Short mmCIF file of C-alpha atoms in Angstrom, two decimals:
data_model
loop_
_atom_site.label_atom_id
_atom_site.label_comp_id
_atom_site.label_asym_id
_atom_site.label_seq_id
_atom_site.Cartn_x
_atom_site.Cartn_y
_atom_site.Cartn_z
CA MET A 1 -38.41 6.09 11.91
CA ALA A 2 -39.45 2.96 13.09
CA GLU A 3 -39.55 1.97 16.34
CA PRO A 4 -37.84 0.77 18.55
CA LEU A 5 -34.71 3.09 18.00
CA PRO A 6 -31.99 0.55 17.02
CA ALA A 7 -29.60 1.51 19.91
CA LEU A 8 -27.03 -0.96 21.82
CA MET A 9 -26.24 0.91 25.04
CA LEU A 10 -27.74 4.38 24.86
CA PRO A 11 -27.72 6.33 28.26
CA ALA A 12 -31.42 6.81 28.95
CA ALA A 13 -31.23 10.87 28.68
CA SER A 14 -29.58 10.26 25.16
CA TRP A 15 -30.81 13.06 22.60
CA LEU A 16 -31.05 9.65 20.14
CA ARG A 17 -34.02 8.41 22.29
CA LEU A 18 -36.21 11.74 22.17
CA SER A 19 -38.71 11.52 19.59
CA PRO A 20 -38.19 15.44 18.54
CA HIS A 21 -34.46 14.90 17.95
CA ARG A 22 -35.37 11.96 15.43
CA ARG A 23 -37.99 14.09 14.22
CA TRP A 24 -35.46 16.87 13.54
CA LEU A 25 -33.07 14.67 11.87
CA ASP A 26 -35.42 13.18 9.62
CA MET A 27 -36.72 16.80 8.69
CA GLN A 28 -33.00 18.01 7.97
CA GLY A 29 -32.60 15.02 5.54
CA GLN A 30 -35.44 15.69 3.56
CA ARG A 31 -34.29 19.17 2.96
CA LEU A 32 -31.13 18.49 1.85
CA LEU A 33 -32.50 15.72 -0.53
CA ASP A 34 -34.72 18.32 -1.95
CA PHE A 35 -32.05 20.85 -2.11
CA SER A 36 -30.01 18.65 -4.25
CA LYS A 37 -32.58 17.55 -6.76
CA PRO A 38 -31.98 19.97 -9.42
CA SER A 39 -28.02 18.66 -9.77
CA ARG A 40 -29.57 16.14 -12.44
CA VAL A 41 -28.16 16.62 -15.59
CA ALA A 42 -28.27 14.73 -19.11
CA GLN A 43 -25.25 12.71 -18.45
CA GLY A 44 -25.29 12.15 -14.55
CA PHE A 45 -25.25 14.66 -11.98
CA ALA A 46 -23.35 17.96 -11.66
CA ALA A 47 -22.21 20.45 -8.90
CA LEU A 48 -24.71 23.10 -7.60
CA ASP A 49 -23.60 26.67 -6.46
CA ASP A 50 -24.36 28.01 -3.01
CA ASP A 51 -28.12 29.01 -4.16
CA GLY A 52 -28.47 25.43 -5.58
CA ASN A 53 -28.50 26.33 -9.07
CA LEU A 54 -26.42 24.56 -11.97
CA SER A 55 -23.47 26.59 -13.08
CA PRO A 56 -22.86 26.33 -16.83
CA PRO A 57 -21.50 24.14 -18.38
CA ALA A 58 -22.80 21.99 -15.98
CA THR A 59 -20.90 18.97 -16.72
CA ALA A 60 -21.69 15.55 -15.26
CA ASP A 61 -19.12 14.21 -12.63
CA ALA A 62 -18.90 10.63 -12.04
CA THR A 63 -18.12 10.48 -8.56
CA LEU A 64 -20.83 13.14 -7.39
CA SER A 65 -23.10 10.98 -9.92
CA ALA A 66 -22.25 8.03 -8.08
CA ARG A 67 -22.68 9.40 -4.66
CA MET A 68 -26.07 11.00 -5.74
CA THR A 69 -27.34 7.51 -6.73
CA HIS A 70 -26.29 5.94 -3.80
CA VAL A 71 -28.30 8.63 -1.68
CA TYR A 72 -31.14 8.62 -4.25
CA ALA A 73 -31.53 4.75 -4.02
CA VAL A 74 -31.56 4.66 -0.23
CA ALA A 75 -33.91 7.63 0.09
CA SER A 76 -36.30 5.94 -2.68
CA GLY A 77 -36.37 2.79 -0.41
CA ARG A 78 -37.61 4.87 2.24
CA GLY A 79 -40.85 5.74 0.21
CA LEU A 80 -39.63 9.48 -0.39
CA PRO A 81 -40.98 10.91 -3.87
CA GLY A 82 -38.95 11.90 -6.61
CA CYS A 83 -36.15 9.96 -5.29
CA GLY A 84 -36.48 6.78 -7.39
CA PRO A 85 -36.31 8.39 -10.66
CA LEU A 86 -32.98 9.99 -9.77
CA ALA A 87 -31.85 6.70 -8.71
CA ALA A 88 -32.46 5.21 -11.92
CA HIS A 89 -31.04 8.13 -14.06
CA GLY A 90 -27.80 7.77 -11.93
CA VAL A 91 -27.61 4.03 -12.56
CA ALA A 92 -28.19 4.68 -16.44
CA SER A 93 -25.58 7.49 -16.61
CA LEU A 94 -22.93 5.17 -14.88
CA LEU A 95 -23.71 2.47 -17.23
CA GLY A 96 -23.92 4.66 -20.16
CA PRO A 97 -22.10 7.95 -20.62
CA LEU A 98 -19.66 8.15 -17.71
CA ARG A 99 -18.24 4.37 -18.73
CA ASP A 100 -15.49 3.57 -20.59
CA ARG A 101 -16.85 1.31 -23.30
CA LEU A 102 -13.47 0.39 -24.76
CA HIS A 103 -11.65 -0.53 -21.94
CA ASP A 104 -14.03 -0.63 -19.23
CA GLY A 105 -14.05 1.10 -15.83
CA TRP A 106 -15.47 4.63 -15.29
CA PHE A 107 -13.98 8.17 -16.18
CA LEU A 108 -14.24 11.13 -14.01
CA THR A 109 -16.26 13.27 -16.67
CA PRO A 110 -18.10 11.89 -19.87
CA PRO A 111 -15.88 11.80 -23.09
CA THR A 112 -16.71 14.47 -25.51
CA ASP A 113 -17.30 13.73 -29.24
CA GLY A 114 -15.96 10.30 -28.62
CA ALA A 115 -12.92 11.57 -27.39
CA GLN A 116 -11.60 10.68 -24.03
CA PRO A 117 -11.83 13.14 -21.22
CA GLU A 118 -9.07 15.28 -20.33
CA ASP A 119 -8.56 13.28 -17.37
CA ALA A 120 -8.75 10.04 -18.45
CA ARG A 121 -7.23 8.03 -15.33
CA LYS A 122 -9.31 5.46 -13.60
CA GLN A 123 -9.35 6.23 -9.91
CA ALA A 124 -9.94 4.02 -7.07
CA TYR A 125 -11.84 6.79 -5.14
CA LEU A 126 -14.48 6.89 -8.04
CA HIS A 127 -14.77 3.29 -8.21
CA ALA A 128 -15.43 2.72 -4.62
CA PHE A 129 -18.43 5.16 -5.14
CA VAL A 130 -19.64 3.24 -8.17
CA ALA A 131 -19.56 -0.10 -6.29
CA LEU A 132 -21.10 1.58 -3.27
CA ALA A 133 -23.93 3.21 -5.51
CA ALA A 134 -24.49 -0.14 -7.35
CA SER A 135 -24.90 -2.13 -4.11
CA SER A 136 -27.37 0.58 -2.77
CA ALA A 137 -29.51 0.49 -6.04
CA THR A 138 -29.43 -3.37 -6.00
CA VAL A 139 -31.10 -2.95 -2.28
CA ALA A 140 -33.71 -0.54 -3.33
CA GLY A 141 -34.66 -2.37 -6.49
CA VAL A 142 -33.46 0.19 -8.86
CA PRO A 143 -33.81 -1.06 -12.40
CA GLU A 144 -30.47 -2.07 -13.96
CA GLY A 145 -28.75 -1.86 -10.21
CA ARG A 146 -27.74 -5.43 -10.24
CA THR A 147 -26.19 -5.07 -13.99
CA LEU A 148 -24.47 -2.16 -12.52
CA LEU A 149 -23.12 -3.94 -9.53
CA ASP A 150 -21.66 -6.86 -11.52
CA ALA A 151 -19.98 -4.65 -13.83
CA ALA A 152 -18.24 -2.43 -11.02
CA LEU A 153 -17.37 -5.50 -9.03
CA LYS A 154 -15.63 -7.01 -12.01
CA VAL A 155 -13.38 -4.10 -12.77
CA TRP A 156 -13.28 -3.32 -8.90
CA GLU A 157 -11.71 -6.96 -8.14
CA GLU A 158 -9.77 -7.33 -11.10
CA ARG A 159 -7.74 -4.00 -11.61
CA PHE A 160 -7.93 -2.46 -8.14
CA TRP A 161 -7.55 -4.89 -5.59
CA SER A 162 -4.00 -6.01 -4.74
CA GLU A 163 -4.27 -9.27 -2.90
CA ALA A 164 -0.41 -9.21 -1.98
CA GLU A 165 -0.76 -6.01 -0.31
CA GLY A 166 -4.32 -6.43 0.97
CA VAL A 167 -5.26 -2.55 -0.03
CA PHE A 168 -6.84 -1.32 -3.12
CA ARG A 169 -4.47 0.25 -6.02
CA GLU A 170 -4.82 4.06 -6.47
CA SER A 171 -5.12 4.82 -10.43
CA PHE A 172 -4.16 3.52 -13.75
CA ALA A 173 -4.33 5.38 -17.50
CA ALA A 174 -7.64 4.85 -19.48
CA ASP A 175 -6.17 1.37 -20.88
CA TRP A 176 -5.09 0.07 -17.54
CA SER A 177 -1.36 0.55 -17.84
CA ASP A 178 0.69 3.18 -16.03
CA GLU A 179 -0.10 2.31 -12.66
CA GLU A 180 0.23 5.31 -10.21
CA ASN A 181 3.18 5.05 -8.22
CA TYR A 182 0.93 5.90 -4.70
CA ARG A 183 -0.92 4.31 -2.10
CA GLY A 184 -3.35 6.46 -0.46
CA ALA A 185 -5.77 6.07 2.87
CA ASN A 186 -8.46 8.05 1.48
CA ALA A 187 -9.37 6.08 -1.47
CA ASN A 188 -8.61 2.85 0.51
CA MET A 189 -11.18 4.26 3.64
CA HIS A 190 -13.93 4.76 1.26
CA SER A 191 -13.41 1.28 -0.19
CA VAL A 192 -13.79 -0.02 3.40
CA GLU A 193 -17.17 1.30 3.23
CA ALA A 194 -18.25 -0.10 -0.30
CA CYS A 195 -16.69 -3.62 0.64
CA MET A 196 -19.13 -3.90 3.77
CA ALA A 197 -22.01 -2.65 1.55
CA VAL A 198 -21.02 -5.34 -1.01
CA ALA A 199 -20.55 -8.03 1.47
CA ASP A 200 -24.23 -7.71 2.59
CA VAL A 201 -25.89 -7.40 -0.98
CA THR A 202 -23.77 -10.02 -2.56
CA ASP A 203 -23.72 -12.38 0.90
CA ASN A 204 -20.10 -12.83 -0.15
CA PRO A 205 -17.79 -12.65 3.15
CA ILE A 206 -14.69 -12.04 1.14
CA TRP A 207 -15.34 -8.65 0.82
CA ARG A 208 -15.77 -8.21 4.33
CA GLN A 209 -12.31 -9.92 4.88
CA ARG A 210 -10.89 -7.33 2.24
CA ALA A 211 -12.24 -4.53 4.46
CA LEU A 212 -10.54 -6.15 7.36
CA ARG A 213 -7.10 -6.43 5.56
CA VAL A 214 -7.16 -2.91 4.26
CA VAL A 215 -7.91 -1.73 8.13
CA GLU A 216 -4.98 -3.96 9.21
CA ARG A 217 -2.54 -2.35 6.83
CA PHE A 218 -3.60 1.48 7.50
CA ILE A 219 -4.88 1.69 10.90
CA HIS A 220 -3.64 -1.19 13.03
CA THR A 221 -0.18 -1.06 11.54
CA LEU A 222 0.32 2.59 9.88
CA ALA A 223 -1.74 4.60 12.21
CA ARG A 224 -0.94 2.65 15.42
CA GLU A 225 2.59 3.10 14.84
CA ALA A 226 2.19 6.53 14.71
CA ASP A 227 0.03 6.91 17.92
CA TYR A 228 -3.43 7.11 15.67
CA VAL A 229 -2.24 10.12 13.90
CA LEU A 230 -2.62 8.60 10.47
CA PRO A 231 0.01 9.77 7.78
CA GLU A 232 -2.17 9.10 4.24
CA HIS A 233 0.44 9.21 1.43
CA TYR A 234 2.70 6.20 0.50
CA ASN A 235 4.42 5.23 -2.73
CA ARG A 236 3.94 1.72 -4.07
CA SER A 237 6.78 0.50 -1.88
CA TRP A 238 5.07 1.72 1.31
CA THR A 239 7.53 4.64 1.93
CA ARG A 240 5.76 7.54 3.55
CA LEU A 241 5.74 10.51 1.61
CA PRO A 242 5.71 13.51 4.16
CA ASP A 243 6.09 16.44 1.63
CA TYR A 244 3.05 15.14 -0.65
CA HIS A 245 1.27 17.83 -2.07
CA ARG A 246 3.03 20.58 0.15
CA ASP A 247 2.78 22.88 -2.34
CA THR A 248 -1.04 22.37 -2.91
CA PRO A 249 -2.47 22.07 0.94
CA THR A 250 -5.77 22.45 -0.04
CA ASP A 251 -6.26 19.69 -2.30
CA ALA A 252 -9.65 18.20 -1.95
CA LEU A 253 -8.69 14.83 -2.02
CA ARG A 254 -5.05 14.37 -1.07
CA PRO A 255 -3.97 17.39 0.96
CA TYR A 256 -0.61 17.98 2.53
CA GLY A 257 -0.03 16.81 6.07
CA MET A 258 -3.11 14.64 7.96
CA THR A 259 -6.63 15.08 8.07
CA PRO A 260 -8.44 14.79 11.42
CA GLY A 261 -11.75 14.30 9.65
CA HIS A 262 -10.40 11.05 8.29
CA PHE A 263 -9.19 9.75 11.72
CA VAL A 264 -12.75 10.11 13.00
CA GLU A 265 -14.10 8.57 9.72
CA TRP A 266 -12.19 5.59 10.12
CA SER A 267 -13.17 5.29 13.77
CA HIS A 268 -16.72 4.73 12.82
CA LEU A 269 -15.97 2.49 9.68
CA LEU A 270 -14.03 0.35 12.25
CA LEU A 271 -17.13 0.20 14.64
CA LYS A 272 -19.34 -0.84 12.00
CA LEU A 273 -16.61 -3.59 10.38
CA GLU A 274 -16.63 -4.76 14.11
CA ALA A 275 -20.40 -5.03 14.22
CA ALA A 276 -20.44 -6.65 10.62
CA LEU A 277 -18.11 -9.50 11.64
CA LEU A 278 -19.74 -10.47 14.97
CA ARG A 279 -23.17 -10.44 13.14
CA THR A 280 -22.06 -12.51 10.24
CA GLN A 281 -19.61 -14.85 11.74
CA GLY A 282 -19.63 -14.43 15.63
CA ASN A 283 -16.25 -13.32 16.26
CA ALA A 284 -13.93 -9.90 15.42
CA PRO A 285 -10.69 -8.64 16.54
CA SER A 286 -10.72 -6.79 19.48
CA TRP A 287 -8.49 -4.19 18.32
CA LEU A 288 -11.21 -2.95 16.11
CA LEU A 289 -12.82 -1.18 19.11
CA ASP A 290 -9.39 -0.21 21.05
CA ASP A 291 -8.29 1.36 17.61
CA ALA A 292 -11.86 3.26 16.78
CA VAL A 293 -11.56 4.75 20.40
CA ALA A 294 -8.12 6.05 19.84
CA LEU A 295 -8.89 7.34 16.30
CA PHE A 296 -11.77 9.43 17.42
CA HIS A 297 -10.17 10.78 20.47
CA ARG A 298 -6.75 11.59 18.27
CA GLY A 299 -9.00 13.38 15.66
CA MET A 300 -10.65 15.50 18.05
CA GLU A 301 -7.75 16.42 20.08
CA THR A 302 -5.76 17.59 17.09
CA GLY A 303 -8.64 18.82 14.94
CA TRP A 304 -11.45 20.31 16.98
CA ALA A 305 -10.82 24.04 17.93
CA ARG A 306 -7.41 24.19 17.31
CA ASP A 307 -7.47 27.72 16.68
CA GLY A 308 -9.92 28.92 19.49
CA ALA A 309 -12.92 28.79 17.47
CA PRO A 310 -15.27 25.62 17.37
CA GLY A 311 -15.11 23.07 14.58
CA LEU A 312 -12.76 20.34 13.33
CA VAL A 313 -9.94 21.65 11.17
CA TYR A 314 -9.11 20.34 7.62
CA THR A 315 -5.54 19.21 7.91
CA ILE A 316 -2.57 19.35 10.53
CA ASP A 317 1.04 19.15 9.92
CA TRP A 318 3.29 16.64 11.38
CA ASN A 319 3.60 18.56 14.71
CA HIS A 320 -0.02 18.32 14.75
CA GLN A 321 -0.59 22.25 14.26
CA PRO A 322 -3.14 23.29 11.83
CA VAL A 323 -2.34 23.88 8.16
CA VAL A 324 -5.53 24.45 6.56
CA HIS A 325 -7.72 25.94 9.45
CA ASN A 326 -11.00 25.73 7.17
CA ARG A 327 -13.66 23.90 8.75
CA PRO A 328 -15.03 21.51 5.71
CA HIS A 329 -18.81 20.15 6.35
CA TRP A 330 -17.95 16.69 5.75
CA CYS A 331 -15.35 16.76 8.64
CA GLN A 332 -18.15 17.68 10.85
CA ALA A 333 -20.55 15.16 9.63
CA GLU A 334 -18.02 12.09 10.23
CA ALA A 335 -17.03 13.37 13.66
CA MET A 336 -20.58 13.38 14.54
CA THR A 337 -21.05 9.97 13.05
CA ALA A 338 -18.29 8.57 15.02
CA ALA A 339 -19.32 10.02 18.27
CA ALA A 340 -22.88 8.53 17.63
CA ALA A 341 -21.31 5.02 16.73
CA LEU A 342 -18.97 5.18 19.96
CA LEU A 343 -22.06 6.27 22.00
CA LYS A 344 -24.19 3.34 20.48
CA ARG A 345 -21.29 0.76 21.03
CA THR A 346 -20.00 1.77 24.41
CA GLY A 347 -22.59 4.00 26.08
CA HIS A 348 -19.96 6.37 27.45
CA ALA A 349 -21.38 9.75 28.25
CA GLN A 350 -18.32 11.40 26.77
CA TYR A 351 -19.82 10.56 23.15
CA GLU A 352 -23.15 11.65 24.01
CA GLN A 353 -21.71 15.17 24.90
CA TRP A 354 -19.51 15.21 21.59
CA TYR A 355 -22.65 14.29 19.71
CA ARG A 356 -24.69 17.15 21.09
CA THR A 357 -21.59 19.53 20.91
CA ILE A 358 -20.94 18.86 17.04
CA TRP A 359 -24.78 18.81 16.15
CA ASP A 360 -25.03 22.16 17.87
CA TYR A 361 -22.07 23.58 15.57
CA ILE A 362 -23.60 22.19 12.68
CA ASP A 363 -26.81 23.67 13.10
CA LEU A 364 -25.71 27.04 14.15
CA TYR A 365 -23.10 27.58 11.55
CA MET A 366 -23.33 25.08 8.52
CA ILE A 367 -26.96 24.61 8.07
CA ASP A 368 -28.17 27.03 5.53
CA ARG A 369 -31.71 28.12 6.21
CA LYS A 370 -31.57 31.10 3.80
CA ARG A 371 -30.71 29.36 0.52
CA GLY A 372 -30.86 25.59 1.58
CA GLY A 373 -28.32 22.77 1.88
CA TRP A 374 -25.44 22.88 4.24
CA ILE A 375 -22.44 25.40 3.67
CA GLN A 376 -19.81 23.27 2.53
CA GLU A 377 -16.92 25.08 3.80
CA LEU A 378 -16.18 27.70 6.76
CA ASP A 379 -13.04 29.55 7.50
CA ARG A 380 -11.15 29.61 10.76
CA ASN A 381 -13.81 32.18 12.00
CA ASN A 382 -16.43 30.20 10.74
CA ARG A 383 -17.71 32.19 7.92
CA PRO A 384 -18.39 30.71 4.55
CA SER A 385 -15.50 30.13 2.59
CA ALA A 386 -14.65 28.46 -0.72
CA VAL A 387 -11.15 27.68 -0.45
CA VAL A 388 -11.34 23.61 -0.73
CA TYR A 389 -14.65 23.42 -1.66
CA ALA A 390 -16.83 25.76 -3.60
CA GLY A 391 -20.67 25.75 -3.87
CA LYS A 392 -22.67 23.06 -2.40
CA ALA A 393 -21.95 19.88 -4.60
CA ASP A 394 -22.21 17.50 -1.83
CA LEU A 395 -25.03 15.51 -0.65
CA TYR A 396 -23.64 12.11 0.51
CA HIS A 397 -21.87 13.09 3.85
CA ALA A 398 -24.41 15.64 5.22
CA TRP A 399 -27.71 13.43 4.07
CA GLN A 400 -25.83 10.01 5.75
CA ALA A 401 -25.44 12.09 8.95
CA THR A 402 -28.97 12.92 9.33
CA LEU A 403 -29.83 9.01 9.28
CA THR A 404 -26.99 6.95 10.36
CA PRO A 405 -27.19 7.94 13.99
CA LEU A 406 -30.69 5.94 13.97
CA LEU A 407 -29.07 2.87 12.41
CA PRO A 408 -27.66 -0.05 14.07
CA LEU A 409 -23.65 -0.51 13.44
CA ALA A 410 -24.43 -3.41 11.26
CA PRO A 411 -25.54 -4.21 8.66
CA SER A 412 -24.38 -1.34 6.11
CA PHE A 413 -26.28 1.61 5.41
CA ALA A 414 -28.48 0.79 2.56
CA THR A 415 -29.18 -2.66 3.63
CA ALA A 416 -29.99 -1.31 7.28
CA VAL A 417 -32.59 1.24 6.12
CA SER A 418 -34.08 -1.29 4.23
CA LEU A 419 -34.80 -3.74 7.25
CA LEU A 420 -35.73 -0.67 9.14
CA GLU A 421 -38.25 0.63 6.94
CA ASN A 422 -39.85 -2.88 6.69
#
């Protein structure tokens, strides 16, 4: 990692100032990249099992393919061998077999024998990651990266963005009919991340303003009204759906109740948006910092060690009691990233302590030194589990966690890495 460390107000004794800690982060990141390389399949990328092997039939997953494309594009920009060809493969898969040639947009899985996949709905969550992957590929100079970005933005803007509401619509049928009667925080949260990346790559500030409008709706209005414990599920009339997925509490994207891991994820996204606005236009709403601080603390209060064991639980109910006690790896990664962001933004020692505490937990419980990668999920006793997330499909959350602490809050991830390495 280039010197000097791009920090704002780090305490003198911060781990982020220590060369051994930065080397450790880099080593962990490279181990994760190597573990996930076998996920490449003919039509994109597919999920790996706990040992890092593909399980038949190893069907390409578009969301996973977009995330892998994003990660390997950024890694290729750092000069890491093997990553460029994987990023190029991801771009080709998103422009080819995973794309709907008839109606445009992207399917969750590739069509079979010319027929639409069983779940042919067009999802905002997926399309946000396609935009993110395309922007990162463009920054890294991956062949056809800009072509993918232009295609992704056309669909994302025309089909998903709701100017009247200031949020992204959730899903449609394959032919863009039958809009889902749902507004969700999760897809919009990842859209904020993608908006900031797209704004930097295209030099179009409208995407930052859209990110701000999403944040104003979900955080500065809905979360603030709920004392920063964010309800995530609404219908198109913005009526909260308190019983949504009550019968499927372990849903991987829209679980019942509330998700403390999302509180902390929103927290660092707000800090990055504040920094992006300050960097590009010289001003940002003061409430972005206030809301980011409140979200982090509510996330840790309601989610960390709620049953006596360390780790951030998956979900809580409306009385702030755990529903799914399992500890997904991404919740820990996002909590650590938020602690690092708050540390760089404020210099407060409490965030240094949280940063160390969360990394200690990840190191002792989640990094799999026998089989590689990170264990994706632990139970309430911090033993490996697969109730919500089976295998080791995800690279995106864990790998970004090894690099984001060493980056400035703005510009966005891929752009910041490209500037740092140069």
